[in-house]
Amino acid sequence: MNNFFKRTKSSINFRKTVFVFRIGNLGDSLVALPSVRKIEQLNPGAKIVLVTEQSSNSYVTTWSIFKLTGVFHDAVFYKKKLLDIIRVICSIRKEKNPSLYYLAPHRSIKAVRRDKFFFEKICGIKEIKGFDFLVEPEAIKNSAGKMMRQEKESVQLLKSINEGVTSELPPRPYIQPSKKDFAKVCSLVPNFSNSVFRIALTPGSKMLSKKWPIQRYSDFVSRVLQSDSAVEIIIFGTVEEEYEANFILTNSLSKRVISLVGKTSIGESAAALTLCSVYVGNDTGTMHLASSMGLPCLGIFASRANPGRWEPFGNENTILRKELPCSGCNLEICANHANKCLTEITVDNVFKAFSDIRNRYQEE
């Protein structure tokens, strides 16, 4: 992204300008989508502008998600350079009586104070929401050393913009795939039919400590295919996760299993998820993307973070998780215990949870 200022909609007359500050990668951005929708509801006729850091890494950025919502009219990008910061100040101060929603993930007290001073005193924004109800830190334990259940980050963010009051989850979907996205997906999914029960499966993750063993995913797929002839499976993931997809494809040898791994953009993945009935997989960005499109999720969770914190939207989900003395480690690689919190989740556990979801679907 070379442009400092990205214009996404034609210039029209707006009632006011609302800035939204959010930074992060795929999962961080997706869990903020209910708040983005709520901001749109609370500010009809407003010009809504994202303020976000311009990332230099290869991860999915906040803007690559938020631009697919249809909510934002512009975006202001910055790097941690003086000239960029000056441009942010100028772009905000030129607006008449702008307001700001502070949707930051958990940050240090020092960083929050710095941000508050910057937006209030330097940028001159008088109406700001989000600083009085901040997102909690992770890996919180009680006095007995046990992991405490936390509110979902998506719920915490909703409360932060609503003066600490829990508000109803805005209706989904939160992403708006284009006609081109749907056309691409239909070309990749053979014998497309809305009547098929499809599983959106994500066996990969960029974080090793979140990955349920691939052999167990393969065994799960085999059991599903043998038990239900009306089920198809679409595997999702990034190009770095082709090993997991190929392992399952090789072991299943079934035309009812296809892989979109490395073949779709975020918008195209969202379109493909509309063809699915349920998500099954690791705690990944794809899980949150599936939830943002309205799918119930069967999430296989490591216990590295607090229970509840990263669960998908809504109450229709099934979460499989094992608590151990080492829960709350926050590790990206579990070298000492070989992902024991995940390996204690069996194929039987996952298959039974899926069967319950499948039975409810057939009863509807």
Tab-separated table of C-alpha atoms in Angstrom:
chain	number	residue	atom	x	y	z
A	1	MET	CA	0.000	0.000	0.000
A	2	ASN	CA	1.815	3.084	-1.235
A	3	ASN	CA	-0.925	5.641	-0.740
A	4	PHE	CA	-1.174	7.299	2.640
A	5	PHE	CA	-4.844	8.056	2.078
A	6	LYS	CA	-7.133	5.494	0.471
A	7	ARG	CA	-10.441	6.691	-0.986
A	8	THR	CA	-13.040	3.946	-1.406
A	9	LYS	CA	-16.267	5.802	-2.212
A	10	SER	CA	-17.069	8.858	-4.261
A	11	SER	CA	-17.248	12.193	-2.472
A	12	ILE	CA	-20.733	12.972	-1.168
A	13	ASN	CA	-22.150	15.236	1.502
A	14	PHE	CA	-21.819	13.650	4.957
A	15	ARG	CA	-23.451	14.716	8.197
A	16	LYS	CA	-20.214	14.244	10.126
A	17	THR	CA	-16.898	12.379	10.095
A	18	VAL	CA	-16.264	9.425	12.382
A	19	PHE	CA	-12.754	8.013	12.740
A	20	VAL	CA	-12.184	4.424	13.882
A	21	PHE	CA	-8.804	3.402	15.272
A	22	ARG	CA	-7.976	-0.310	14.971
A	23	ILE	CA	-4.751	-2.225	14.390
A	24	GLY	CA	-3.968	-5.929	14.087
A	25	ASN	CA	-3.944	-8.878	11.728
A	26	LEU	CA	-6.669	-11.237	10.487
A	27	GLY	CA	-8.180	-12.515	13.743
A	28	ASP	CA	-7.779	-9.167	15.527
A	29	SER	CA	-9.594	-7.386	12.719
A	30	LEU	CA	-12.399	-9.918	12.375
A	31	VAL	CA	-13.348	-9.856	16.058
A	32	ALA	CA	-13.839	-6.094	15.745
A	33	LEU	CA	-16.436	-6.416	12.977
A	34	PRO	CA	-19.504	-6.402	15.274
A	35	SER	CA	-18.270	-3.086	16.668
A	36	VAL	CA	-17.751	-1.751	13.163
A	37	ARG	CA	-21.360	-2.599	12.298
A	38	LYS	CA	-22.535	-1.031	15.554
A	39	ILE	CA	-20.639	2.179	14.782
A	40	GLU	CA	-22.343	2.309	11.393
A	41	GLN	CA	-25.750	1.865	13.079
A	42	LEU	CA	-25.027	4.606	15.626
A	43	ASN	CA	-23.847	7.098	13.004
A	44	PRO	CA	-26.243	7.137	10.038
A	45	GLY	CA	-25.130	9.424	7.238
A	46	ALA	CA	-21.601	9.754	8.618
A	47	LYS	CA	-18.355	9.513	6.741
A	48	ILE	CA	-16.533	6.662	8.469
A	49	VAL	CA	-12.739	6.603	8.209
A	50	LEU	CA	-10.316	3.941	9.432
A	51	VAL	CA	-7.052	4.969	11.094
A	52	THR	CA	-4.640	2.044	11.086
A	53	GLU	CA	-0.981	1.164	10.992
A	54	GLN	CA	0.453	0.288	7.588
A	55	SER	CA	1.998	-3.128	8.089
A	56	SER	CA	5.177	-4.135	6.322
A	57	ASN	CA	4.753	-7.872	6.941
A	58	SER	CA	2.837	-10.407	4.869
A	59	TYR	CA	-0.033	-10.900	7.305
A	60	VAL	CA	-3.571	-9.861	6.496
A	61	THR	CA	-4.063	-6.265	7.654
A	62	THR	CA	-7.000	-4.505	9.283
A	63	TRP	CA	-7.764	-2.610	6.094
A	64	SER	CA	-7.868	-5.764	3.957
A	65	ILE	CA	-10.743	-6.933	6.185
A	66	PHE	CA	-12.533	-3.664	6.912
A	67	LYS	CA	-12.695	-2.612	3.269
A	68	LEU	CA	-14.882	-5.667	2.597
A	69	THR	CA	-17.584	-4.514	5.020
A	70	GLY	CA	-18.906	-1.649	2.913
A	71	VAL	CA	-18.841	0.546	6.034
A	72	PHE	CA	-15.739	2.662	5.433
A	73	HIS	CA	-15.456	5.579	3.050
A	74	ASP	CA	-11.764	6.276	3.534
A	75	ALA	CA	-8.715	4.994	5.378
A	76	VAL	CA	-5.720	6.796	6.821
A	77	PHE	CA	-2.539	4.728	7.040
A	78	TYR	CA	0.593	5.470	8.998
A	79	LYS	CA	3.967	4.046	9.837
A	80	LYS	CA	5.872	4.995	12.965
A	81	LYS	CA	7.520	7.916	11.218
A	82	LEU	CA	7.201	11.618	12.011
A	83	LEU	CA	5.962	12.614	8.541
A	84	ASP	CA	3.215	9.982	8.634
A	85	ILE	CA	2.092	11.068	12.100
A	86	ILE	CA	1.910	14.686	10.933
A	87	ARG	CA	-0.256	13.613	8.014
A	88	VAL	CA	-2.602	11.751	10.362
A	89	ILE	CA	-2.943	14.902	12.472
A	90	CYS	CA	-3.651	17.050	9.417
A	91	SER	CA	-6.236	14.644	7.986
A	92	ILE	CA	-8.135	14.600	11.293
A	93	ARG	CA	-7.888	18.306	12.130
A	94	LYS	CA	-9.235	19.362	8.732
A	95	GLU	CA	-12.587	17.730	9.588
A	96	LYS	CA	-15.184	19.789	11.431
A	97	ASN	CA	-15.955	18.356	14.898
A	98	PRO	CA	-14.778	14.797	14.155
A	99	SER	CA	-15.428	11.948	16.569
A	100	LEU	CA	-13.372	8.803	17.262
A	101	TYR	CA	-13.999	5.213	18.304
A	102	TYR	CA	-10.927	3.686	19.911
A	103	LEU	CA	-11.023	-0.049	19.077
A	104	ALA	CA	-7.502	-0.956	20.089
A	105	PRO	CA	-6.613	-4.492	21.193
A	106	HIS	CA	-5.081	-4.792	24.661
A	107	ARG	CA	-2.239	-2.307	25.020
A	108	SER	CA	-0.028	-1.172	27.862
A	109	ILE	CA	-1.208	1.689	30.086
A	110	LYS	CA	1.615	3.792	28.683
A	111	ALA	CA	0.489	3.162	25.095
A	112	VAL	CA	-3.156	3.906	25.913
A	113	ARG	CA	-2.249	7.195	27.620
A	114	ARG	CA	-0.098	8.156	24.675
A	115	ASP	CA	-2.925	7.376	22.245
A	116	LYS	CA	-5.446	9.349	24.324
A	117	PHE	CA	-3.157	12.380	24.465
A	118	PHE	CA	-2.511	12.144	20.732
A	119	PHE	CA	-6.149	11.986	19.635
A	120	GLU	CA	-7.522	14.433	22.225
A	121	LYS	CA	-4.821	17.052	22.574
A	122	ILE	CA	-2.886	16.907	19.325
A	123	CYS	CA	-5.622	15.916	16.863
A	124	GLY	CA	-8.261	17.933	18.719
A	125	ILE	CA	-11.008	15.308	18.818
A	126	LYS	CA	-13.519	16.173	21.535
A	127	GLU	CA	-15.868	13.193	21.246
A	128	ILE	CA	-14.060	9.896	21.803
A	129	LYS	CA	-15.407	6.516	22.887
A	130	GLY	CA	-13.368	3.498	23.904
A	131	PHE	CA	-10.832	4.813	26.396
A	132	ASP	CA	-13.040	4.316	29.457
A	133	PHE	CA	-13.667	0.595	28.822
A	134	LEU	CA	-10.507	-1.034	27.506
A	135	VAL	CA	-9.896	-4.590	26.353
A	136	GLU	CA	-8.526	-6.790	29.145
A	137	PRO	CA	-5.090	-8.463	29.044
A	138	GLU	CA	-4.884	-12.174	28.251
A	139	ALA	CA	-3.822	-15.128	30.429
A	140	ILE	CA	-5.593	-13.857	33.539
A	141	LYS	CA	-5.673	-16.329	36.461
A	142	ASN	CA	-7.538	-16.265	39.757
A	143	SER	CA	-5.983	-16.452	43.220
A	144	ALA	CA	-5.870	-20.255	42.944
A	145	GLY	CA	-3.825	-20.043	39.758
A	146	LYS	CA	-6.644	-21.246	37.507
A	147	MET	CA	-7.591	-19.652	34.224
A	148	MET	CA	-10.542	-17.282	34.472
A	149	ARG	CA	-13.214	-17.200	31.826
A	150	GLN	CA	-13.173	-13.894	29.963
A	151	GLU	CA	-15.744	-12.160	27.846
A	152	LYS	CA	-15.112	-12.549	24.157
A	153	GLU	CA	-12.899	-9.830	22.755
A	154	SER	CA	-15.690	-9.030	20.300
A	155	VAL	CA	-18.050	-8.431	23.256
A	156	GLN	CA	-15.455	-6.360	25.113
A	157	LEU	CA	-15.058	-4.131	22.067
A	158	LEU	CA	-18.810	-3.715	21.717
A	159	LYS	CA	-19.030	-2.655	25.362
A	160	SER	CA	-16.153	-0.219	24.942
A	161	ILE	CA	-18.069	1.809	22.352
A	162	ASN	CA	-21.329	1.542	24.299
A	163	GLU	CA	-20.147	3.059	27.606
A	164	GLY	CA	-19.594	-0.361	29.186
A	165	VAL	CA	-23.112	-1.633	28.461
A	166	THR	CA	-23.540	-4.965	26.695
A	167	SER	CA	-25.307	-4.440	23.376
A	168	GLU	CA	-26.976	-6.890	21.040
A	169	LEU	CA	-24.774	-8.499	18.411
A	170	PRO	CA	-25.447	-6.793	15.048
A	171	PRO	CA	-26.936	-9.131	12.418
A	172	ARG	CA	-24.562	-11.011	10.170
A	173	PRO	CA	-22.948	-11.381	7.633
A	174	TYR	CA	-20.319	-8.716	8.279
A	175	ILE	CA	-18.366	-9.194	5.030
A	176	GLN	CA	-19.817	-8.420	1.597
A	177	PRO	CA	-18.197	-10.597	-1.089
A	178	SER	CA	-18.430	-9.238	-4.613
A	179	LYS	CA	-20.062	-10.912	-7.628
A	180	LYS	CA	-16.551	-11.594	-8.864
A	181	ASP	CA	-15.752	-13.362	-5.577
A	182	PHE	CA	-18.802	-15.617	-5.932
A	183	ALA	CA	-18.010	-16.344	-9.578
A	184	LYS	CA	-14.466	-17.404	-8.666
A	185	VAL	CA	-15.735	-19.717	-5.929
A	186	CYS	CA	-18.358	-21.338	-8.148
A	187	SER	CA	-15.605	-22.143	-10.638
A	188	LEU	CA	-13.595	-23.851	-7.889
A	189	VAL	CA	-16.417	-25.811	-6.247
A	190	PRO	CA	-17.605	-28.602	-8.582
A	191	ASN	CA	-21.292	-29.564	-8.814
A	192	PHE	CA	-22.309	-26.567	-6.740
A	193	SER	CA	-25.623	-27.093	-4.927
A	194	ASN	CA	-27.239	-25.203	-2.073
A	195	SER	CA	-28.850	-28.392	-0.779
A	196	VAL	CA	-25.567	-30.036	0.245
A	197	PHE	CA	-24.390	-29.967	3.867
A	198	ARG	CA	-20.811	-28.710	3.665
A	199	ILE	CA	-18.176	-28.530	6.358
A	200	ALA	CA	-15.714	-25.652	6.220
A	201	LEU	CA	-12.599	-27.374	7.577
A	202	THR	CA	-9.448	-25.559	8.709
A	203	PRO	CA	-6.737	-27.963	9.914
A	204	GLY	CA	-3.894	-25.450	9.708
A	205	SER	CA	-2.755	-22.422	11.683
A	206	LYS	CA	0.205	-20.076	11.552
A	207	MET	CA	0.649	-20.817	15.277
A	208	LEU	CA	1.876	-24.356	16.025
A	209	SER	CA	0.431	-24.335	19.532
A	210	LYS	CA	-3.084	-24.075	18.071
A	211	LYS	CA	-2.898	-27.042	15.702
A	212	TRP	CA	-4.864	-30.208	16.478
A	213	PRO	CA	-2.891	-33.174	15.025
A	214	ILE	CA	-3.351	-33.554	11.277
A	215	GLN	CA	-3.784	-37.338	11.533
A	216	ARG	CA	-6.814	-36.729	13.742
A	217	TYR	CA	-8.307	-34.348	11.213
A	218	SER	CA	-7.818	-37.007	8.567
A	219	ASP	CA	-9.468	-39.629	10.775
A	220	PHE	CA	-12.357	-37.278	11.499
A	221	VAL	CA	-12.897	-36.649	7.787
A	222	SER	CA	-12.906	-40.390	7.088
A	223	ARG	CA	-15.525	-41.010	9.766
A	224	VAL	CA	-17.743	-38.211	8.492
A	225	LEU	CA	-17.577	-39.433	4.901
A	226	GLN	CA	-18.345	-43.025	5.939
A	227	SER	CA	-21.257	-42.072	8.180
A	228	ASP	CA	-23.036	-39.511	6.017
A	229	SER	CA	-23.212	-39.600	2.228
A	230	ALA	CA	-24.830	-36.145	2.100
A	231	VAL	CA	-21.819	-34.296	3.523
A	232	GLU	CA	-19.093	-32.533	1.550
A	233	ILE	CA	-15.952	-30.920	2.949
A	234	ILE	CA	-14.150	-27.784	1.783
A	235	ILE	CA	-10.685	-27.228	3.241
A	236	PHE	CA	-9.660	-23.616	3.875
A	237	GLY	CA	-6.278	-22.111	4.638
A	238	THR	CA	-3.318	-20.158	3.362
A	239	VAL	CA	-0.733	-21.413	0.907
A	240	GLU	CA	1.559	-22.197	3.868
A	241	GLU	CA	-1.001	-24.800	4.999
A	242	GLU	CA	-1.001	-26.907	1.833
A	243	TYR	CA	0.695	-29.802	3.649
A	244	GLU	CA	-2.317	-30.299	5.933
A	245	ALA	CA	-4.778	-30.074	3.040
A	246	ASN	CA	-2.804	-32.500	0.876
A	247	PHE	CA	-2.496	-34.949	3.776
A	248	ILE	CA	-6.285	-35.071	4.136
A	249	LEU	CA	-6.894	-35.253	0.378
A	250	THR	CA	-4.416	-38.101	-0.014
A	251	ASN	CA	-5.921	-40.112	2.826
A	252	SER	CA	-9.572	-39.544	1.941
A	253	LEU	CA	-9.355	-40.082	-1.833
A	254	SER	CA	-12.886	-38.741	-2.056
A	255	LYS	CA	-14.486	-36.392	-4.566
A	256	ARG	CA	-16.520	-35.049	-1.643
A	257	VAL	CA	-13.411	-33.349	-0.253
A	258	ILE	CA	-11.918	-30.369	-2.061
A	259	SER	CA	-9.255	-27.879	-1.086
A	260	LEU	CA	-9.344	-24.129	-1.542
A	261	VAL	CA	-6.108	-23.740	0.408
A	262	GLY	CA	-4.000	-20.989	-1.123
A	263	LYS	CA	-6.524	-20.449	-3.924
A	264	THR	CA	-8.789	-17.713	-2.565
A	265	SER	CA	-8.581	-14.143	-1.302
A	266	ILE	CA	-10.348	-13.047	1.879
A	267	GLY	CA	-13.401	-11.954	-0.099
A	268	GLU	CA	-13.439	-15.206	-2.074
A	269	SER	CA	-13.065	-17.223	1.130
A	270	ALA	CA	-16.039	-15.354	2.589
A	271	ALA	CA	-18.039	-16.192	-0.522
A	272	ALA	CA	-17.044	-19.859	-0.253
A	273	LEU	CA	-18.107	-19.941	3.384
A	274	THR	CA	-21.649	-18.987	2.335
A	275	LEU	CA	-21.780	-22.386	0.614
A	276	CYS	CA	-21.048	-24.123	3.925
A	277	SER	CA	-23.267	-25.150	6.824
A	278	VAL	CA	-20.767	-25.351	9.679
A	279	TYR	CA	-17.134	-24.563	10.470
A	280	VAL	CA	-14.921	-27.262	12.017
A	281	GLY	CA	-11.320	-26.494	12.864
A	282	ASN	CA	-8.669	-24.750	14.877
A	283	ASP	CA	-8.858	-21.355	16.537
A	284	THR	CA	-7.855	-19.380	13.446
A	285	GLY	CA	-8.750	-16.303	11.457
A	286	THR	CA	-10.814	-18.531	9.161
A	287	MET	CA	-12.946	-19.527	12.157
A	288	HIS	CA	-13.696	-15.858	12.854
A	289	LEU	CA	-14.333	-15.256	9.145
A	290	ALA	CA	-16.805	-18.178	9.135
A	291	SER	CA	-18.509	-16.758	12.205
A	292	SER	CA	-18.672	-13.308	10.613
A	293	MET	CA	-20.580	-14.896	7.720
A	294	GLY	CA	-23.067	-16.454	10.149
A	295	LEU	CA	-21.818	-20.046	10.350
A	296	PRO	CA	-22.020	-21.992	13.623
A	297	CYS	CA	-18.520	-23.064	14.608
A	298	LEU	CA	-17.094	-26.220	16.132
A	299	GLY	CA	-13.829	-24.799	17.443
A	300	ILE	CA	-10.945	-26.986	18.604
A	301	PHE	CA	-9.134	-24.780	21.088
A	302	ALA	CA	-5.765	-24.954	22.777
A	303	SER	CA	-5.791	-23.661	26.349
A	304	ARG	CA	-2.952	-21.172	25.831
A	305	ALA	CA	-5.298	-18.196	26.414
A	306	ASN	CA	-8.294	-17.607	28.645
A	307	PRO	CA	-11.459	-19.577	27.880
A	308	GLY	CA	-13.995	-17.400	26.122
A	309	ARG	CA	-11.559	-14.732	24.954
A	310	TRP	CA	-11.229	-15.787	21.305
A	311	GLU	CA	-14.455	-17.721	20.846
A	312	PRO	CA	-16.512	-16.931	17.722
A	313	PHE	CA	-19.546	-14.643	17.681
A	314	GLY	CA	-22.931	-15.669	19.025
A	315	ASN	CA	-24.194	-18.549	21.155
A	316	GLU	CA	-24.622	-21.223	18.488
A	317	ASN	CA	-21.031	-22.489	18.675
A	318	THR	CA	-19.468	-25.602	20.202
A	319	ILE	CA	-16.049	-25.175	21.798
A	320	LEU	CA	-13.823	-28.161	22.616
A	321	ARG	CA	-11.070	-27.326	25.089
A	322	LYS	CA	-9.120	-29.137	27.821
A	323	GLU	CA	-7.844	-27.331	30.886
A	324	LEU	CA	-4.411	-28.383	32.217
A	325	PRO	CA	-2.054	-27.066	34.923
A	326	CYS	CA	-0.067	-25.333	32.167
A	327	SER	CA	-3.109	-23.564	30.694
A	328	GLY	CA	-2.562	-19.884	30.085
A	329	CYS	CA	0.977	-20.345	28.788
A	330	ASN	CA	0.359	-17.997	25.816
A	331	LEU	CA	3.004	-19.960	23.909
A	332	GLU	CA	3.175	-20.010	20.120
A	333	ILE	CA	5.174	-23.256	20.197
A	334	CYS	CA	4.530	-25.824	22.929
A	335	ALA	CA	7.957	-27.453	23.153
A	336	ASN	CA	7.696	-28.985	26.636
A	337	HIS	CA	4.258	-30.611	26.508
A	338	ALA	CA	3.782	-31.283	22.767
A	339	ASN	CA	0.400	-29.539	22.610
A	340	LYS	CA	-1.055	-31.784	25.308
A	341	CYS	CA	-4.120	-29.570	25.759
A	342	LEU	CA	-4.979	-30.333	22.121
A	343	THR	CA	-3.915	-33.972	21.954
A	344	GLU	CA	-6.270	-34.742	24.832
A	345	ILE	CA	-9.139	-33.812	22.512
A	346	THR	CA	-9.947	-37.060	20.697
A	347	VAL	CA	-11.440	-37.810	17.303
A	348	ASP	CA	-14.431	-39.243	19.186
A	349	ASN	CA	-14.883	-35.878	20.958
A	350	VAL	CA	-14.924	-33.955	17.688
A	351	PHE	CA	-17.057	-36.464	15.789
A	352	LYS	CA	-19.688	-36.525	18.543
A	353	ALA	CA	-19.823	-32.728	18.676
A	354	PHE	CA	-20.182	-32.595	14.903
A	355	SER	CA	-22.899	-35.281	14.926
A	356	ASP	CA	-24.896	-33.227	17.430
A	357	ILE	CA	-24.677	-30.190	15.140
A	358	ARG	CA	-25.601	-32.291	12.108
A	359	ASN	CA	-28.635	-33.738	13.900
A	360	ARG	CA	-29.866	-30.289	14.906
A	361	TYR	CA	-29.498	-29.157	11.298
A	362	GLN	CA	-31.588	-32.090	10.040
A	363	GLU	CA	-34.306	-31.370	12.612
A	364	GLU	CA	-34.747	-27.773	11.456
